[in-house]
Amino acid sequence: MTGWLAVAGLGPGDASLITPEVSAALSDATDVLGYAPYVGRVPAREGLRPHPSDNRMELKRAADALKLAAEGHKVVLVSSGDPGVFAMAAAVFEALEASPEWQDVAIRVLPGVTAMLAAAARAGAPLGHDFCAVNLSDNLKPWPLIEKRLRLAAEADFAIALYNPRSVSRPDRLGRALEVLGEAGCGKRMVIFASAVTTPKERVEIVSLQDARPEMADMATLVIVGNSATRRVGRWIYSPRHAP
Amino acid sequence: MTGWLAVAGLGPGDASLITPEVSAALSDATDVLGYAPYVGRVPAREGLRPHPSDNRMELKRAADALKLAAEGHKVVLVSSGDPGVFAMAAAVFEALEASPEWQDVAIRVLPGVTAMLAAAARAGAPLGHDFCAVNLSDNLKPWPLIEKRLRLAAEADFAIALYNPRSVSRPDRLGRALEVLGEAGCGKRMVIFASAVTTPKERVEIVSLQDARPEMADMATLVIVGNSATRRVGRWIYSPRHAP
């Protein structure tokens, strides 16, 4: 059996942020799976079968990828950003746990530049001190747990990267998250709304938390809330290395 | 004036994890600055002057880079991993704030694969749910603040990436951090010690927190403490996407 599965991150958008390791895996692959817009970022070529799928099909997509690899295909499962951060790698291991018949599939996880790193780089260095990353999607966890984590993150004075701040089905969760952080004393903190970073639609907006509005984010936005010391220098935003 | 400064991340070690964006900047550069082992990772070529410097010279190195760029040179300041995560980008903005005469220097921050993403990929997907990153170095912040953050991170049930767990000058801080997390009820959590990931010296060790010993880490180690649900499947470690 010569099949394998590479779970790969395509970075935030631009091809210049795809690692050579991921490009090499795509060159060797026979099949590429992923959410349709991400599969669409992989250049078509003869011998590479695209398998685009819908959003929210993560577990099915992971199982399909494992099955193809078990059958001897060379499979790349693509995420945007990094596959290990709120993306497909965890879904693959969930599928593997549910179906031990695939336990001998050769799997590699190929890291990438996750959205918060690309957003931070565009703004300056807001993640230059201790920070956390919270997925605001409550599809897989209860909303009160998210609020609890935001309160504790505020108390820890972490900079906070918010993934999936908006969705069509639950447009209000970012508004509530901003309220929770405001109640926790973060009203003066700087907030970065970074959308579609490294693509032609890139847009970066910076406001204080008390002036932040959920409408500033869309489905392609990564939000970073600074810590209490995050500040401006010229057009840049950064968190000093020393303690606030 | 045609000078510029690119603050770039070289990724965890292997050249296949350096983004094409960073490689292009290095191809165009006249000068490369950084901690000596990182400058050593950049292939020598005619027309590229290396400026290696010692560890703990971050602010001086940042100022030197800004000065060279202001004089018209094309400068890349290299970090390992991502420059925005406990690395040189914040130091550059600190230097810029201290010396406004450089405010017109053209600066770009070029993201990279930070150590925790590479370590997570080798282990599986321990950062597949909410997580935080804490720099254990207390050179620039008081140790009690680090302990407070670890306690709050445990209460939030974040997976926790620990950067700079060991240093020659303060070999005991990882031991104390593990104690704090044990006292906070994390004794059964899985801990990943990932050293020199993607290099020939790579070593990944996985133990429960109660069995973790500071000697398992050296200066090249990134430690990831799982959340309460982080688990094994076969040889892999992952944090399920759903709430613990």
Short mmCIF file of C-alpha atoms in Angstrom, two decimals:
data_model
loop_
_atom_site.label_atom_id
_atom_site.label_comp_id
_atom_site.label_asym_id
_atom_site.label_seq_id
_atom_site.Cartn_x
_atom_site.Cartn_y
_atom_site.Cartn_z
CA MET A 1 0.00 0.00 0.00
CA THR A 2 1.49 3.32 -1.05
CA GLY A 3 -1.31 5.70 -0.12
CA TRP A 4 -0.85 8.56 2.29
CA LEU A 5 -2.74 11.52 3.73
CA ALA A 6 -1.20 14.96 4.19
CA VAL A 7 -3.31 17.42 6.20
CA ALA A 8 -2.00 20.72 4.91
CA GLY A 9 -2.39 24.43 5.57
CA LEU A 10 -2.54 26.81 2.60
CA GLY A 11 -1.85 29.92 4.67
CA PRO A 12 -4.02 33.03 4.69
CA GLY A 13 -4.53 33.48 0.96
CA ASP A 14 -1.56 34.52 -1.13
CA ALA A 15 0.50 31.78 -2.79
CA SER A 16 3.71 33.34 -1.45
CA LEU A 17 2.67 32.17 2.01
CA ILE A 18 2.27 28.51 1.09
CA THR A 19 5.28 26.58 2.43
CA PRO A 20 7.42 24.61 -0.03
CA GLU A 21 6.58 21.51 2.04
CA VAL A 22 2.88 21.93 1.26
CA SER A 23 3.57 22.71 -2.41
CA ALA A 24 5.64 19.53 -2.69
CA ALA A 25 2.83 17.44 -1.19
CA LEU A 26 0.37 18.96 -3.67
CA SER A 27 2.76 18.16 -6.52
CA ASP A 28 2.92 14.50 -5.48
CA ALA A 29 -0.79 14.10 -4.75
CA THR A 30 -3.44 12.26 -6.73
CA ASP A 31 -6.40 13.74 -4.83
CA VAL A 32 -7.08 17.01 -3.05
CA LEU A 33 -10.01 17.42 -0.65
CA GLY A 34 -11.31 20.42 1.25
CA TYR A 35 -13.90 23.12 1.61
CA ALA A 36 -14.58 24.20 -1.98
CA PRO A 37 -12.97 27.69 -1.81
CA TYR A 38 -9.75 26.16 -0.47
CA VAL A 39 -9.63 23.39 -3.08
CA GLY A 40 -10.17 26.22 -5.58
CA ARG A 41 -6.88 27.77 -4.46
CA VAL A 42 -4.94 24.69 -5.64
CA PRO A 43 -3.93 25.00 -9.31
CA ALA A 44 -5.55 22.32 -11.46
CA ARG A 45 -3.25 19.83 -13.16
CA GLU A 46 -3.58 16.52 -14.90
CA GLY A 47 -3.47 13.63 -12.45
CA LEU A 48 -4.83 15.63 -9.51
CA ARG A 49 -8.50 14.98 -8.75
CA PRO A 50 -10.25 17.79 -6.87
CA HIS A 51 -12.89 16.83 -4.28
CA PRO A 52 -14.47 20.09 -3.13
CA SER A 53 -17.04 19.89 -0.34
CA ASP A 54 -19.38 22.12 1.60
CA ASN A 55 -18.67 23.89 4.84
CA ARG A 56 -19.65 22.01 8.02
CA MET A 57 -18.83 18.69 6.36
CA GLU A 58 -15.58 18.36 8.32
CA LEU A 59 -16.00 14.88 9.74
CA LYS A 60 -17.34 13.38 6.49
CA ARG A 61 -14.53 15.06 4.54
CA ALA A 62 -11.92 13.72 6.98
CA ALA A 63 -13.33 10.20 6.67
CA ASP A 64 -13.39 10.46 2.87
CA ALA A 65 -9.74 11.53 2.90
CA LEU A 66 -8.70 8.64 5.17
CA LYS A 67 -10.65 6.17 2.99
CA LEU A 68 -8.99 7.37 -0.22
CA ALA A 69 -5.55 7.14 1.39
CA ALA A 70 -6.33 3.65 2.71
CA GLU A 71 -7.21 2.64 -0.85
CA GLY A 72 -3.73 3.67 -1.99
CA HIS A 73 -4.26 7.23 -3.17
CA LYS A 74 -1.96 10.13 -2.35
CA VAL A 75 -4.27 12.56 -0.66
CA VAL A 76 -3.89 16.16 0.47
CA LEU A 77 -6.63 17.53 2.70
CA VAL A 78 -6.38 21.32 2.63
CA SER A 79 -7.36 23.96 5.16
CA SER A 80 -6.69 27.65 4.96
CA GLY A 81 -4.15 28.92 7.47
CA ASP A 82 -2.77 26.11 9.62
CA PRO A 83 -4.57 22.76 9.64
CA GLY A 84 -4.12 22.37 13.40
CA VAL A 85 -5.82 25.62 14.46
CA PHE A 86 -9.62 25.34 14.28
CA ALA A 87 -9.27 23.41 11.04
CA MET A 88 -9.12 19.91 9.58
CA ALA A 89 -6.37 18.15 11.56
CA ALA A 90 -8.51 17.59 14.68
CA ALA A 91 -11.36 16.33 12.49
CA VAL A 92 -9.04 13.77 10.90
CA PHE A 93 -8.04 12.39 14.30
CA GLU A 94 -11.68 12.31 15.40
CA ALA A 95 -12.49 10.29 12.27
CA LEU A 96 -9.51 8.02 12.93
CA GLU A 97 -10.65 7.39 16.50
CA ALA A 98 -14.15 6.53 15.27
CA SER A 99 -12.87 4.13 12.59
CA PRO A 100 -9.82 2.17 13.74
CA GLU A 101 -9.63 0.32 10.40
CA TRP A 102 -7.68 3.33 9.09
CA GLN A 103 -5.10 3.30 11.87
CA ASP A 104 -2.30 2.20 9.52
CA VAL A 105 -2.80 5.05 7.05
CA ALA A 106 0.40 7.12 6.75
CA ILE A 107 -0.60 10.59 7.97
CA ARG A 108 1.41 13.80 8.04
CA VAL A 109 0.26 17.19 9.34
CA LEU A 110 1.90 20.03 7.39
CA PRO A 111 1.75 23.31 9.28
CA GLY A 112 0.98 26.67 7.75
CA VAL A 113 0.68 30.36 8.56
CA THR A 114 -2.52 30.60 10.59
CA ALA A 115 -4.81 33.62 10.22
CA MET A 116 -3.82 35.32 13.46
CA LEU A 117 -0.15 35.37 12.49
CA ALA A 118 -0.91 36.92 9.10
CA ALA A 119 -3.31 39.44 10.64
CA ALA A 120 -0.81 40.32 13.35
CA ALA A 121 1.95 40.85 10.77
CA ARG A 122 -0.20 43.28 8.81
CA ALA A 123 -1.02 45.29 11.94
CA GLY A 124 2.46 45.15 13.49
CA ALA A 125 3.07 42.85 16.44
CA PRO A 126 -0.05 42.62 18.62
CA LEU A 127 0.86 39.02 19.59
CA GLY A 128 4.34 39.99 20.82
CA HIS A 129 3.36 39.22 24.43
CA ASP A 130 1.32 36.32 25.90
CA PHE A 131 -1.93 35.67 24.04
CA CYS A 132 -4.77 33.24 23.45
CA ALA A 133 -6.89 32.09 20.53
CA VAL A 134 -10.62 31.50 20.95
CA ASN A 135 -12.96 30.10 18.32
CA LEU A 136 -16.23 32.05 18.63
CA SER A 137 -18.18 29.36 16.80
CA ASP A 138 -20.57 27.69 19.21
CA ASN A 139 -21.42 24.81 16.91
CA LEU A 140 -19.30 22.46 18.99
CA LYS A 141 -19.25 24.07 22.42
CA PRO A 142 -21.75 25.89 24.63
CA TRP A 143 -21.77 29.67 24.40
CA PRO A 144 -21.41 30.16 28.21
CA LEU A 145 -18.04 28.39 28.02
CA ILE A 146 -16.91 30.91 25.42
CA GLU A 147 -17.96 33.79 27.68
CA LYS A 148 -16.13 32.22 30.62
CA ARG A 149 -12.96 31.90 28.55
CA LEU A 150 -13.18 35.51 27.40
CA ARG A 151 -13.54 36.72 31.00
CA LEU A 152 -10.55 34.65 32.13
CA ALA A 153 -8.50 35.81 29.14
CA ALA A 154 -9.28 39.42 30.05
CA GLU A 155 -8.25 38.79 33.66
CA ALA A 156 -5.00 37.18 32.43
CA ASP A 157 -4.41 40.27 30.27
CA PHE A 158 -3.83 38.12 27.22
CA ALA A 159 -4.09 39.57 23.76
CA ILE A 160 -7.01 37.61 22.28
CA ALA A 161 -7.33 36.33 18.73
CA LEU A 162 -10.98 35.64 17.85
CA TYR A 163 -11.50 33.09 15.07
CA ASN A 164 -14.85 32.75 13.27
CA PRO A 165 -16.28 35.96 14.71
CA ARG A 166 -19.31 35.97 12.40
CA SER A 167 -21.48 33.46 10.66
CA VAL A 168 -24.66 33.69 8.68
CA SER A 169 -26.50 31.51 11.18
CA ARG A 170 -25.30 33.36 14.29
CA PRO A 171 -24.47 36.93 13.37
CA ASP A 172 -24.63 38.25 16.94
CA ARG A 173 -21.95 36.31 18.76
CA LEU A 174 -19.17 38.83 18.09
CA GLY A 175 -21.39 41.60 19.50
CA ARG A 176 -21.91 39.60 22.68
CA ALA A 177 -18.19 38.76 22.90
CA LEU A 178 -17.33 42.46 22.70
CA GLU A 179 -19.89 43.17 25.44
CA VAL A 180 -18.37 40.54 27.69
CA LEU A 181 -14.88 41.98 27.20
CA GLY A 182 -16.20 45.49 27.81
CA GLU A 183 -17.79 44.36 31.08
CA ALA A 184 -14.45 42.78 31.99
CA GLY A 185 -12.76 46.18 31.79
CA CYS A 186 -11.30 45.96 28.28
CA GLY A 187 -13.15 48.99 26.83
CA LYS A 188 -9.96 50.93 26.13
CA ARG A 189 -8.13 48.02 24.51
CA MET A 190 -7.26 48.23 20.82
CA VAL A 191 -9.08 45.92 18.45
CA ILE A 192 -7.83 44.89 15.01
CA PHE A 193 -10.32 43.71 12.39
CA ALA A 194 -8.24 42.02 9.69
CA SER A 195 -10.20 40.75 6.70
CA ALA A 196 -9.07 38.65 3.75
CA VAL A 197 -5.42 39.32 4.63
CA THR A 198 -2.95 38.94 1.72
CA THR A 199 -5.79 38.87 -0.84
CA PRO A 200 -6.93 41.71 -3.12
CA LYS A 201 -9.85 42.27 -0.72
CA GLU A 202 -7.57 42.83 2.29
CA ARG A 203 -8.88 45.36 4.79
CA VAL A 204 -7.46 46.17 8.22
CA GLU A 205 -9.35 48.41 10.62
CA ILE A 206 -8.28 49.45 14.11
CA VAL A 207 -10.57 50.85 16.81
CA SER A 208 -10.87 50.82 20.57
CA LEU A 209 -13.03 48.01 21.95
CA GLN A 210 -15.68 50.45 23.11
CA ASP A 211 -16.01 51.67 19.50
CA ALA A 212 -15.90 48.21 17.92
CA ARG A 213 -19.05 47.06 16.15
CA PRO A 214 -19.82 43.50 15.02
CA GLU A 215 -20.52 44.81 11.50
CA MET A 216 -16.81 45.53 11.14
CA ALA A 217 -16.30 41.76 10.78
CA ASP A 218 -17.47 39.41 8.07
CA MET A 219 -16.86 35.70 7.44
CA ALA A 220 -13.29 36.41 6.29
CA THR A 221 -12.28 38.46 9.34
CA LEU A 222 -9.87 37.61 12.11
CA VAL A 223 -10.24 39.85 15.17
CA ILE A 224 -7.37 40.54 17.56
CA VAL A 225 -8.06 42.29 20.86
CA GLY A 226 -4.85 43.75 22.27
CA ASN A 227 -3.73 43.42 25.85
CA SER A 228 -3.84 46.41 28.22
CA ALA A 229 -0.47 47.68 26.95
CA THR A 230 -1.01 47.22 23.20
CA ARG A 231 -0.28 50.56 21.57
CA ARG A 232 0.31 52.50 18.39
CA VAL A 233 3.58 53.65 16.94
CA GLY A 234 2.99 55.42 13.65
CA ARG A 235 0.72 53.24 11.56
CA TRP A 236 1.66 50.14 13.55
CA ILE A 237 0.07 48.38 16.53
CA TYR A 238 2.18 46.30 18.86
CA SER A 239 2.24 44.66 22.27
CA PRO A 240 5.47 45.42 24.10
CA ARG A 241 7.55 42.45 25.16
CA HIS A 242 7.61 43.58 28.78
CA ALA A 243 4.64 43.14 31.10
CA PRO A 244 1.77 45.66 30.87
CA MET B 1 15.70 56.58 -0.31
CA THR B 2 15.15 52.97 -1.36
CA GLY B 3 15.93 51.17 1.86
CA TRP B 4 13.51 48.88 3.60
CA LEU B 5 13.26 46.55 6.57
CA ALA B 6 11.56 43.16 6.43
CA VAL B 7 11.08 41.45 9.80
CA ALA B 8 10.90 37.83 8.76
CA GLY B 9 10.24 34.42 10.28
CA LEU B 10 12.36 31.46 9.18
CA GLY B 11 10.00 28.84 10.57
CA PRO B 12 11.00 26.06 12.95
CA GLY B 13 14.15 24.87 11.21
CA ASP B 14 13.80 23.05 7.91
CA ALA B 15 14.09 25.11 4.72
CA SER B 16 10.86 23.56 3.38
CA LEU B 17 8.97 25.57 5.99
CA ILE B 18 10.33 28.97 4.93
CA THR B 19 7.62 30.79 2.98
CA PRO B 20 8.39 31.93 -0.58
CA GLU B 21 7.66 35.48 0.63
CA VAL B 22 10.53 35.31 3.10
CA SER B 23 12.83 33.65 0.55
CA ALA B 24 12.10 36.44 -1.91
CA ALA B 25 12.92 39.10 0.68
CA LEU B 26 16.21 37.36 1.44
CA SER B 27 17.00 37.24 -2.30
CA ASP B 28 16.50 41.00 -2.61
CA ALA B 29 18.30 41.95 0.60
CA THR B 30 21.69 43.57 1.05
CA ASP B 31 21.90 42.89 4.81
CA VAL B 32 20.62 40.19 7.12
CA LEU B 33 20.57 40.65 10.90
CA GLY B 34 19.58 38.33 13.71
CA TYR B 35 20.65 36.06 16.52
CA ALA B 36 23.72 34.27 15.16
CA PRO B 37 22.21 30.76 14.81
CA TYR B 38 19.32 32.19 12.77
CA VAL B 39 21.57 34.27 10.50
CA GLY B 40 23.52 31.04 10.06
CA ARG B 41 20.43 29.43 8.54
CA VAL B 42 20.45 31.94 5.65
CA PRO B 43 22.61 30.70 2.75
CA ALA B 44 25.58 33.00 2.12
CA ARG B 45 25.70 34.78 -1.21
CA GLU B 46 27.62 37.65 -2.76
CA GLY B 47 25.96 40.97 -2.03
CA LEU B 48 24.35 39.84 1.23
CA ARG B 49 26.13 41.04 4.35
CA PRO B 50 25.48 38.92 7.47
CA HIS B 51 25.22 40.72 10.83
CA PRO B 52 24.98 37.98 13.48
CA SER B 53 24.46 39.10 17.07
CA ASP B 54 24.17 37.61 20.53
CA ASN B 55 21.04 36.55 22.28
CA ARG B 56 19.41 39.19 24.53
CA MET B 57 20.54 41.96 22.17
CA GLU B 58 17.04 42.34 20.74
CA LEU B 59 16.57 46.09 21.13
CA LYS B 60 20.07 46.94 19.90
CA ARG B 61 19.64 44.58 16.96
CA ALA B 62 16.27 46.13 16.09
CA ALA B 63 17.76 49.63 16.21
CA ASP B 64 20.70 48.54 14.04
CA ALA B 65 18.28 47.12 11.48
CA LEU B 66 16.21 50.32 11.39
CA LYS B 67 19.35 52.42 11.04
CA LEU B 68 20.66 50.37 8.12
CA ALA B 69 17.29 50.57 6.37
CA ALA B 70 17.13 54.34 6.97
CA GLU B 71 20.54 54.61 5.31
CA GLY B 72 19.13 52.99 2.19
CA HIS B 73 19.98 49.33 2.69
CA LYS B 74 17.60 46.45 2.05
CA VAL B 75 17.48 44.73 5.37
CA VAL B 76 16.00 41.45 6.56
CA LEU B 77 15.86 40.92 10.31
CA VAL B 78 15.34 37.21 10.92
CA SER B 79 13.71 35.32 13.77
CA SER B 80 13.05 31.64 13.96
CA GLY B 81 9.38 30.69 13.77
CA ASP B 82 7.16 33.73 13.37
CA PRO B 83 8.63 37.19 14.02
CA GLY B 84 5.48 38.34 15.83
CA VAL B 85 5.40 35.62 18.50
CA PHE B 86 7.95 36.28 21.27
CA ALA B 87 10.43 37.37 18.63
CA MET B 88 11.85 40.42 16.84
CA ALA B 89 8.78 42.27 15.52
CA ALA B 90 7.77 43.75 18.89
CA ALA B 91 11.38 44.78 19.52
CA VAL B 92 11.43 46.67 16.20
CA PHE B 93 8.33 48.65 17.15
CA GLU B 94 9.77 49.37 20.59
CA ALA B 95 12.91 50.71 18.91
CA LEU B 96 10.77 52.73 16.49
CA GLU B 97 8.81 54.26 19.35
CA ALA B 98 12.03 55.20 21.13
CA SER B 99 13.55 56.80 18.01
CA PRO B 100 10.97 58.62 15.90
CA GLU B 101 13.63 59.62 13.36
CA TRP B 102 13.09 56.22 11.75
CA GLN B 103 9.34 56.58 11.39
CA ASP B 104 9.52 56.81 7.60
CA VAL B 105 11.42 53.56 7.15
CA ALA B 106 9.44 51.14 4.98
CA ILE B 107 8.75 48.16 7.23
CA ARG B 108 7.09 44.85 6.44
CA VAL B 109 6.44 41.99 8.86
CA LEU B 110 6.62 38.63 7.06
CA PRO B 111 4.89 35.89 9.04
CA GLY B 112 6.19 32.38 9.49
CA VAL B 113 5.37 29.01 11.01
CA THR B 114 5.77 29.58 14.74
CA ALA B 115 7.18 26.83 16.97
CA MET B 116 3.87 25.79 18.52
CA LEU B 117 2.32 25.11 15.10
CA ALA B 118 5.25 22.94 14.02
CA ALA B 119 5.28 21.11 17.36
CA ALA B 120 1.52 20.59 17.23
CA ALA B 121 1.73 19.21 13.70
CA ARG B 122 4.33 16.63 14.73
CA ALA B 123 2.21 15.47 17.66
CA GLY B 124 -1.15 15.59 15.88
CA ALA B 125 -3.57 18.42 16.65
CA PRO B 126 -3.27 19.46 20.30
CA LEU B 127 -4.20 23.06 19.36
CA GLY B 128 -7.43 22.04 17.63
CA HIS B 129 -9.52 23.70 20.36
CA ASP B 130 -9.07 27.04 22.17
CA PHE B 131 -5.52 27.60 23.43
CA CYS B 132 -3.03 30.14 24.74
CA ALA B 133 0.68 30.83 24.38
CA VAL B 134 2.75 31.89 27.37
CA ASN B 135 6.41 32.90 27.30
CA LEU B 136 8.00 31.45 30.43
CA SER B 137 10.92 33.86 30.27
CA ASP B 138 10.74 36.27 33.16
CA ASN B 139 13.37 38.64 31.81
CA LEU B 140 10.67 41.17 30.90
CA LYS B 141 7.81 40.35 33.25
CA PRO B 142 7.50 39.34 36.89
CA TRP B 143 7.28 35.64 37.62
CA PRO B 144 4.07 35.98 39.72
CA LEU B 145 2.29 37.28 36.61
CA ILE B 146 3.32 34.13 34.75
CA GLU B 147 1.93 31.97 37.55
CA LYS B 148 -1.32 33.95 37.53
CA ARG B 149 -1.68 33.45 33.78
CA LEU B 150 -1.04 29.72 34.08
CA ARG B 151 -3.74 29.40 36.78
CA LEU B 152 -6.25 31.33 34.67
CA ALA B 153 -5.34 29.32 31.56
CA ALA B 154 -5.95 26.11 33.52
CA GLU B 155 -9.31 27.42 34.73
CA ALA B 156 -10.24 28.35 31.14
CA ASP B 157 -9.27 24.80 30.09
CA PHE B 158 -7.05 26.15 27.34
CA ALA B 159 -4.37 24.00 25.79
CA ILE B 160 -1.19 25.88 26.74
CA ALA B 161 1.89 26.36 24.59
CA LEU B 162 4.91 27.23 26.73
CA TYR B 163 7.68 29.13 24.91
CA ASN B 164 11.20 29.40 26.34
CA PRO B 165 10.63 26.79 29.03
CA ARG B 166 14.31 26.59 29.98
CA SER B 167 17.27 28.88 30.04
CA VAL B 168 20.78 28.57 31.36
CA SER B 169 20.24 31.43 33.80
CA ARG B 170 16.90 30.19 35.14
CA PRO B 171 16.71 26.42 34.75
CA ASP B 172 13.92 25.95 37.29
CA ARG B 173 11.03 27.96 35.87
CA LEU B 174 9.54 25.06 33.90
CA GLY B 175 9.54 22.95 37.07
CA ARG B 176 7.64 25.64 38.92
CA ALA B 177 5.21 26.12 35.99
CA LEU B 178 4.43 22.39 36.02
CA GLU B 179 3.85 22.58 39.79
CA VAL B 180 1.44 25.48 39.39
CA LEU B 181 -0.51 23.60 36.73
CA GLY B 182 -0.54 20.47 38.88
CA GLU B 183 -1.95 22.47 41.81
CA ALA B 184 -4.58 23.84 39.41
CA GLY B 185 -5.85 20.33 38.75
CA CYS B 186 -4.03 19.58 35.50
CA GLY B 187 -2.07 16.55 36.72
CA LYS B 188 -3.73 14.16 34.29
CA ARG B 189 -3.32 16.41 31.25
CA MET B 190 -1.05 15.29 28.43
CA VAL B 191 2.17 17.21 27.91
CA ILE B 192 4.15 17.30 24.68
CA PHE B 193 7.85 18.11 24.77
CA ALA B 194 8.83 18.94 21.18
CA SER B 195 12.50 19.72 20.63
CA ALA B 196 14.28 20.98 17.52
CA VAL B 197 11.26 20.12 15.38
CA THR B 198 11.98 19.56 11.66
CA THR B 199 15.74 19.37 12.31
CA PRO B 200 17.93 16.23 12.47
CA LYS B 201 17.83 16.55 16.27
CA GLU B 202 14.03 16.43 16.45
CA ARG B 203 12.65 14.67 19.50
CA VAL B 204 9.02 14.51 20.63
CA GLU B 205 8.12 13.07 24.02
CA ILE B 206 4.63 12.73 25.49
CA VAL B 207 3.84 12.21 29.17
CA SER B 208 1.13 13.12 31.64
CA LEU B 209 1.71 16.38 33.51
CA GLN B 210 2.23 14.55 36.79
CA ASP B 211 5.08 12.60 35.17
CA ALA B 212 6.60 15.59 33.36
CA ARG B 213 10.07 16.65 34.48
CA PRO B 214 11.79 19.93 33.62
CA GLU B 215 14.82 17.96 32.36
CA MET B 216 12.69 16.79 29.44
CA ALA B 217 13.06 20.31 27.99
CA ASP B 218 16.12 22.10 26.75
CA MET B 219 16.64 25.47 25.08
CA ALA B 220 15.21 24.16 21.78
CA THR B 221 12.01 22.74 23.29
CA LEU B 222 8.45 23.92 22.90
CA VAL B 223 6.08 22.47 25.49
CA ILE B 224 2.36 22.02 24.86
CA VAL B 225 0.07 21.13 27.74
CA GLY B 226 -3.19 19.72 26.43
CA ASN B 227 -6.64 20.70 27.63
CA SER B 228 -8.71 18.34 29.79
CA ALA B 229 -9.97 16.47 26.71
CA THR B 230 -6.70 16.14 24.80
CA ARG B 231 -6.26 12.46 24.01
CA ARG B 232 -4.38 9.80 22.10
CA VAL B 233 -5.44 8.02 18.97
CA GLY B 234 -2.74 5.59 17.85
CA ARG B 235 0.54 7.48 17.85
CA TRP B 236 -1.25 10.86 17.63
CA ILE B 237 -2.34 13.40 20.25
CA TYR B 238 -5.25 15.72 19.54
CA SER B 239 -7.74 18.06 21.16
CA PRO B 240 -11.27 17.37 19.92
CA ARG B 241 -13.06 20.26 18.29
CA HIS B 242 -16.01 19.97 20.66
CA ALA B 243 -15.88 21.23 24.22
CA PRO B 244 -14.22 19.06 26.88
#
